[in-house]
Coordinates of C-alpha atoms in Angstrom, one line a residue:
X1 CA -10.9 -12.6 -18.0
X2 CA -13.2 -14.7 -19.3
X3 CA -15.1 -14.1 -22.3
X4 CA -18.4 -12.6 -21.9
X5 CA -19.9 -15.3 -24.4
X6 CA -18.4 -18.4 -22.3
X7 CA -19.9 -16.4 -19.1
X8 CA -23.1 -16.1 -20.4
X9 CA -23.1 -19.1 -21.4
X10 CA -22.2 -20.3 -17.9
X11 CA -24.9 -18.3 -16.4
X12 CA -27.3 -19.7 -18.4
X13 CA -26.5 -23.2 -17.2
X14 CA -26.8 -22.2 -13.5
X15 CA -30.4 -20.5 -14.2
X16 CA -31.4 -23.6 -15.6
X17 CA -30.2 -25.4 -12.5
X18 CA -31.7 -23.0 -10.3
X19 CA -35.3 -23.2 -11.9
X20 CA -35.4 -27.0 -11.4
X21 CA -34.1 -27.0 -7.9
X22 CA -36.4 -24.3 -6.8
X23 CA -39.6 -26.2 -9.2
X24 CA -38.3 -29.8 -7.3
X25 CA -37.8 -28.1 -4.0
X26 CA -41.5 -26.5 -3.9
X27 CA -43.6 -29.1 -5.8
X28 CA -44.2 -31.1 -2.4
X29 CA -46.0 -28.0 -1.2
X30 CA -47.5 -26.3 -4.1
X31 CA -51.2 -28.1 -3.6
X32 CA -51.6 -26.6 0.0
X33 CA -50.3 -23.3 -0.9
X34 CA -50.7 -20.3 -3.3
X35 CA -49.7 -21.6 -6.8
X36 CA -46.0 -21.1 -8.1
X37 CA -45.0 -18.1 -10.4
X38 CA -45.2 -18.2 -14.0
X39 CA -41.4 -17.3 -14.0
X40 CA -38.6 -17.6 -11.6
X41 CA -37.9 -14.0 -10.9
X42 CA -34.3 -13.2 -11.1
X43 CA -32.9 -9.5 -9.8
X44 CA -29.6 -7.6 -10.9
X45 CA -27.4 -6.3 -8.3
X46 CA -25.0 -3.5 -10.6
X47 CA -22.2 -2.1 -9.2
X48 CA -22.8 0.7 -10.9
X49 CA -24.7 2.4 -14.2
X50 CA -25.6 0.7 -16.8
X51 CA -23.0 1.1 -19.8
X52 CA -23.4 0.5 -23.2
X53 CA -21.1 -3.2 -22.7
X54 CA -22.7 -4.1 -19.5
X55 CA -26.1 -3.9 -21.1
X56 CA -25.3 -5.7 -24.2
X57 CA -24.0 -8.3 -21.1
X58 CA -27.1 -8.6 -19.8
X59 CA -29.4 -8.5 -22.5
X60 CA -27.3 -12.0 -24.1
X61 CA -27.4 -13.2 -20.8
X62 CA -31.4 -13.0 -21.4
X63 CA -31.7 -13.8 -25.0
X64 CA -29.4 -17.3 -24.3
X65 CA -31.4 -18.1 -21.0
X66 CA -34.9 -17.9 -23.1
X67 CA -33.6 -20.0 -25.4
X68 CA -32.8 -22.6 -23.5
X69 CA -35.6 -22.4 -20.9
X70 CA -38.0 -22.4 -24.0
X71 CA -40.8 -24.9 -23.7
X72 CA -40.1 -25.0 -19.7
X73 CA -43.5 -24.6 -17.9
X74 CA -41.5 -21.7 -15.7
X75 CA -39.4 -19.3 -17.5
X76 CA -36.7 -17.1 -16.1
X77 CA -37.7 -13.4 -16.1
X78 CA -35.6 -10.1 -15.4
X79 CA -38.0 -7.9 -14.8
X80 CA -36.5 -4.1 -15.0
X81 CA -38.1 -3.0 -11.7
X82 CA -36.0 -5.5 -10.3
X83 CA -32.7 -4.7 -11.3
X84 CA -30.8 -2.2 -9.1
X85 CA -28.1 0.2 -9.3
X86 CA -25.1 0.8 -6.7
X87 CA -23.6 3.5 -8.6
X88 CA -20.3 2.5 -7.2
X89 CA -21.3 3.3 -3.7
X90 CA -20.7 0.0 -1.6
X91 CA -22.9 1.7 1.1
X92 CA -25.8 2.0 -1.4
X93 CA -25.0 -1.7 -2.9
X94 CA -25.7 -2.8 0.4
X95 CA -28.4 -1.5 0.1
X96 CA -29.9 -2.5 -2.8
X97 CA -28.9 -5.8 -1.9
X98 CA -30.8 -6.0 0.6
X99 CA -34.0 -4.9 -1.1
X100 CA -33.0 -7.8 -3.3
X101 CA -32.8 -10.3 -0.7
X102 CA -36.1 -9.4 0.9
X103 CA -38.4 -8.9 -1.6
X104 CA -40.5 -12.2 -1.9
X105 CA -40.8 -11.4 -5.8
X106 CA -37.6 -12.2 -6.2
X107 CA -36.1 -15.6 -6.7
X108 CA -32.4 -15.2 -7.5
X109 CA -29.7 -12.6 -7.4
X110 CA -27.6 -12.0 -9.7
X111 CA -24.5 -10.1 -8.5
X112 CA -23.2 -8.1 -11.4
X113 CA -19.5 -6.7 -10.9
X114 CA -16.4 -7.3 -8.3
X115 CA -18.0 -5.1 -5.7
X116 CA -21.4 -7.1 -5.1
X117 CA -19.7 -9.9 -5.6
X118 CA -17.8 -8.9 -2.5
X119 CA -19.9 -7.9 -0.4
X120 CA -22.4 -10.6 -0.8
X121 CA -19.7 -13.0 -0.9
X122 CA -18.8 -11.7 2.8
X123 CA -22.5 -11.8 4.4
X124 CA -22.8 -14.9 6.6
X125 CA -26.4 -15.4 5.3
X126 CA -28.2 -15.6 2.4
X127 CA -31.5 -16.6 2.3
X128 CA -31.7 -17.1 -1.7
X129 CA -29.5 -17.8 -4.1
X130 CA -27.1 -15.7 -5.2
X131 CA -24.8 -16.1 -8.5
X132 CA -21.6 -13.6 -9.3
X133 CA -20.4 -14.4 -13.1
X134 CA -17.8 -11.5 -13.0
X135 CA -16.1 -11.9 -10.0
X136 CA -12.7 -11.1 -8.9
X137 CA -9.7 -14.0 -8.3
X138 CA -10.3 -15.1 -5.2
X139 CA -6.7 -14.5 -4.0
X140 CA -7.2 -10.4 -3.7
X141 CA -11.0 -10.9 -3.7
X142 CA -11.4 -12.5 -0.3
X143 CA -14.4 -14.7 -1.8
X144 CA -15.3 -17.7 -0.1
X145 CA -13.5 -21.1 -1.5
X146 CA -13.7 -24.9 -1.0
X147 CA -11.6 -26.8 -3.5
X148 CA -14.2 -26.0 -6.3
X149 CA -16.7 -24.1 -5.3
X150 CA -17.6 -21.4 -2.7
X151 CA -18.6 -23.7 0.7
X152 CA -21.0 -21.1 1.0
X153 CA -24.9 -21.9 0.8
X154 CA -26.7 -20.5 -1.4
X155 CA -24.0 -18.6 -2.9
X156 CA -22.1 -19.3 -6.5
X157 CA -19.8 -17.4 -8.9
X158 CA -17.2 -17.7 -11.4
X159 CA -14.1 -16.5 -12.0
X160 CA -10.8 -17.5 -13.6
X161 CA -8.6 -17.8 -10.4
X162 CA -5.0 -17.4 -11.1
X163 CA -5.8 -15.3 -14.3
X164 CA -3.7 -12.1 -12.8
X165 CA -0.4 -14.8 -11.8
X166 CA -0.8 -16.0 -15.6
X167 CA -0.9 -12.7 -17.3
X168 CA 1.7 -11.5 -15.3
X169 CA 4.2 -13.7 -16.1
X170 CA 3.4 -14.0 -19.5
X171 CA 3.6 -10.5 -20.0
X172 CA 7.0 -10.3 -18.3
X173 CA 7.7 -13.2 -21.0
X174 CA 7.3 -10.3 -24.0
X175 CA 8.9 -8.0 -22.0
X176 CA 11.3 -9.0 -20.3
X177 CA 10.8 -6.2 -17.7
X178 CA 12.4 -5.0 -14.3
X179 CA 9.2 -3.5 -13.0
X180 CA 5.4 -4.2 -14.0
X181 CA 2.9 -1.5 -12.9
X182 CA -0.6 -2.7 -12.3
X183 CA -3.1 -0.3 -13.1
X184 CA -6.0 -0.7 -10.8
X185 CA -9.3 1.0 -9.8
X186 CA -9.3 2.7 -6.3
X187 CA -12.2 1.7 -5.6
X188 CA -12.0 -2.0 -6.7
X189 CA -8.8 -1.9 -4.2
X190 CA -10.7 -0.3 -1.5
X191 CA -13.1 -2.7 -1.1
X192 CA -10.6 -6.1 -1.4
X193 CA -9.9 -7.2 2.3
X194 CA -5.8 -7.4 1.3
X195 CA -4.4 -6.8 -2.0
X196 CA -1.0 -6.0 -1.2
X197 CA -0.3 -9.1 0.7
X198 CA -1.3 -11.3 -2.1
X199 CA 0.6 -9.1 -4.5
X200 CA 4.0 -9.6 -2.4
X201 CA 3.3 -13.5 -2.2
X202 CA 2.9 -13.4 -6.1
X203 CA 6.7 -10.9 -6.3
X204 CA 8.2 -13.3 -3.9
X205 CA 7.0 -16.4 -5.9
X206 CA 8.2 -15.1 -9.3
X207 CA 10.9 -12.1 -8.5
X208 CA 9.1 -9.7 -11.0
X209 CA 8.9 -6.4 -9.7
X210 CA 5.3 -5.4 -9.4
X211 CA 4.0 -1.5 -8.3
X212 CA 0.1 -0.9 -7.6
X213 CA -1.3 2.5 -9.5
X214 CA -4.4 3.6 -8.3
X215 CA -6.8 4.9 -10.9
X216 CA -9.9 7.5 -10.6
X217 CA -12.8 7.9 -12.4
X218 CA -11.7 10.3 -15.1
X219 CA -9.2 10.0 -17.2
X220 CA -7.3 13.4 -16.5
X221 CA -6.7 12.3 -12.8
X222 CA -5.6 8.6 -14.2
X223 CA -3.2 10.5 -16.6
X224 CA -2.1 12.8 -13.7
X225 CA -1.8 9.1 -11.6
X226 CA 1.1 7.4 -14.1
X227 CA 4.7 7.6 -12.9
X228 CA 7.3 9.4 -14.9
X229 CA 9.0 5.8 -15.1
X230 CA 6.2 3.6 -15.8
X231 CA 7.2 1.5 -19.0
X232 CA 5.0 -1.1 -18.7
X233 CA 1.7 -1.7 -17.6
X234 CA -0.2 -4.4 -17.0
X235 CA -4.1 -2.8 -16.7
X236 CA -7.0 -4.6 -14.7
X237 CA -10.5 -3.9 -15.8
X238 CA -11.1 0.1 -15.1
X239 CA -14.8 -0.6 -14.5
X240 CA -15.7 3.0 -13.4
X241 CA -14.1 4.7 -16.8
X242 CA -15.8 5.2 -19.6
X243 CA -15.1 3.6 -22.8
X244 CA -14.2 7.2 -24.2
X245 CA -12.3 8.0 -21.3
X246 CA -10.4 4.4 -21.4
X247 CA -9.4 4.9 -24.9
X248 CA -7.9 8.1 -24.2
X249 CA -5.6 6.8 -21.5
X250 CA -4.8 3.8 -23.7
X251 CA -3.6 7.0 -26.2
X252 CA -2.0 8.4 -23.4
X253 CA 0.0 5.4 -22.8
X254 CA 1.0 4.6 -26.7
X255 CA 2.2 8.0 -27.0
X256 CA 4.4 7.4 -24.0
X257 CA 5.7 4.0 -25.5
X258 CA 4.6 2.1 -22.8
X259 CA 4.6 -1.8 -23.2
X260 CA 0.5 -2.9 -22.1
X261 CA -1.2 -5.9 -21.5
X262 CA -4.6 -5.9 -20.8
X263 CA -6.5 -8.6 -18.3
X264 CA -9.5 -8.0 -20.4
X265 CA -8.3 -9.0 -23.1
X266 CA -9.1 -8.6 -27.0
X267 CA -11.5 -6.0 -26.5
X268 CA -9.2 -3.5 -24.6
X269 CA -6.8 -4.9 -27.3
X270 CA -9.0 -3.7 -30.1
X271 CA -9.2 -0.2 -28.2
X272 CA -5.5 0.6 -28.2
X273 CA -3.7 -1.7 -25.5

């Protein structure tokens, strides 16, 4: 996965993009109609609450876009009654999405989390623009794609495709293993169109033996979810889990002697993996 800095980062780059297309777009009219808003008004879509890393996420995501929209005669704003919650309910994502999407003071979406990502990703209109910064590889995803971008209008994200194939095989590098098992969340796998077929075009292309585990929520039924033969295991972001609840499995697994390798990276690394 990408860092959070470089995504950030990223974002910030697109908002700035986004504030002069919309300032260019609007000028032409702005001296027959109401005058623009001071700020361009940008709403959060969150799959679900907001945990202690998603909000430090968010709140570099505003500190970096301040400072480089300093000076601009429109800055960006986030205001708080504009960011909404799915609470990892894709019915009530759709929802707020659309409360998103129709509310005039709002300018931009921003789609935080695989599940909006999908679902907004899937909609065959969108009358604003929408940006996903932590979306899922588009192989398992189902996201929109042309060469480089998404071919849709008015709809942008970013992700690291092939990031899973990588890891994958360079975990099977250290290991040398017969069979990987992929620790995934249930619902993440719920809501991808077909994540089994792409995972049997990725075992056919390398001959690693790969097995899907569905995680919960809690991290007694993810426990009670491990096979008695797992040995190593390959662990996709468990969005849903706690960071108290993650570092107990990661326990779980160490006391096992399972071999892991995190997608997220150093941070799950830090926490045990």
């Amino acid at each position: 996965m990408l860092h959070r800095c470089a995504v950030s980062l990223f974002l910030c780059s697109i908002l700035v993009l986004s504030v002069s297309s919309d300032a260019a777009a609007r000028r032409k009219t702005a001296a027959k109609t109401k005058p623009l808003p001071s700020n361009f008004r940008v709403g959060l879509l969150v799959d679900g609450p907001l945990a202690p890393d998603m909000k430090r996420l968010l709140e570099r995501i505003q500190e970096e876009t301040g400072l480089i929209t300093k000076g601009s005669a429109r800055r960006v704003a986030f205001p708080e009654q504009k960011i909404k919650l799915g609470d990892w309910d894709p019915k009530k994502i759709e929802r707020q999405a659309d409360l998103l999407l129709a509310d005039p003071e709002v300018d931009m979406v921003l789609a935080v989390g695989f599940l909006g990502a999908m679902i907004l990703g899937n909609r065959s209109d969108l009358p604003k623009p929408i940006y996903a910064p932590l979306a899922a590889d588009t192989d398992y995803s189902g996201l929109p794609r042309k060469d480089k971008v998404s071919g849709k209008k008015n709809f942008g994200y970013l992700v690291y495709n092939k990031a899973f194939h990588e890891d994958i095989l360079a975990f099977n590098a250290l290991v040398k293993a017969k069979r990987i098992h992929v620790l995934a969340d249930k619902l993440v796998l719920r809501s991808m169109p077909n994540p089994l077929a792409a995972l049997k075009q990725l075992v056919a292309s390398t001959g690693i033996e790969l097995a899907v585990v569905p995680i919960g929520e809690g991290v007694d039924s993810a426990i009670a979810a491990l096979p008695k033969d797992l040995e190593n295991a390959y662990i996709t972001p468990l969005v849903r889990m706690t960071e108290k609840d993650r570092r107990a499995l990661f326990n779980e697994l160490r006391s096992r002697r399972v071999r892991s390798f995190s997608m997220s990276g150093r941070s799950e690394g830090e926490s045990g993996v």
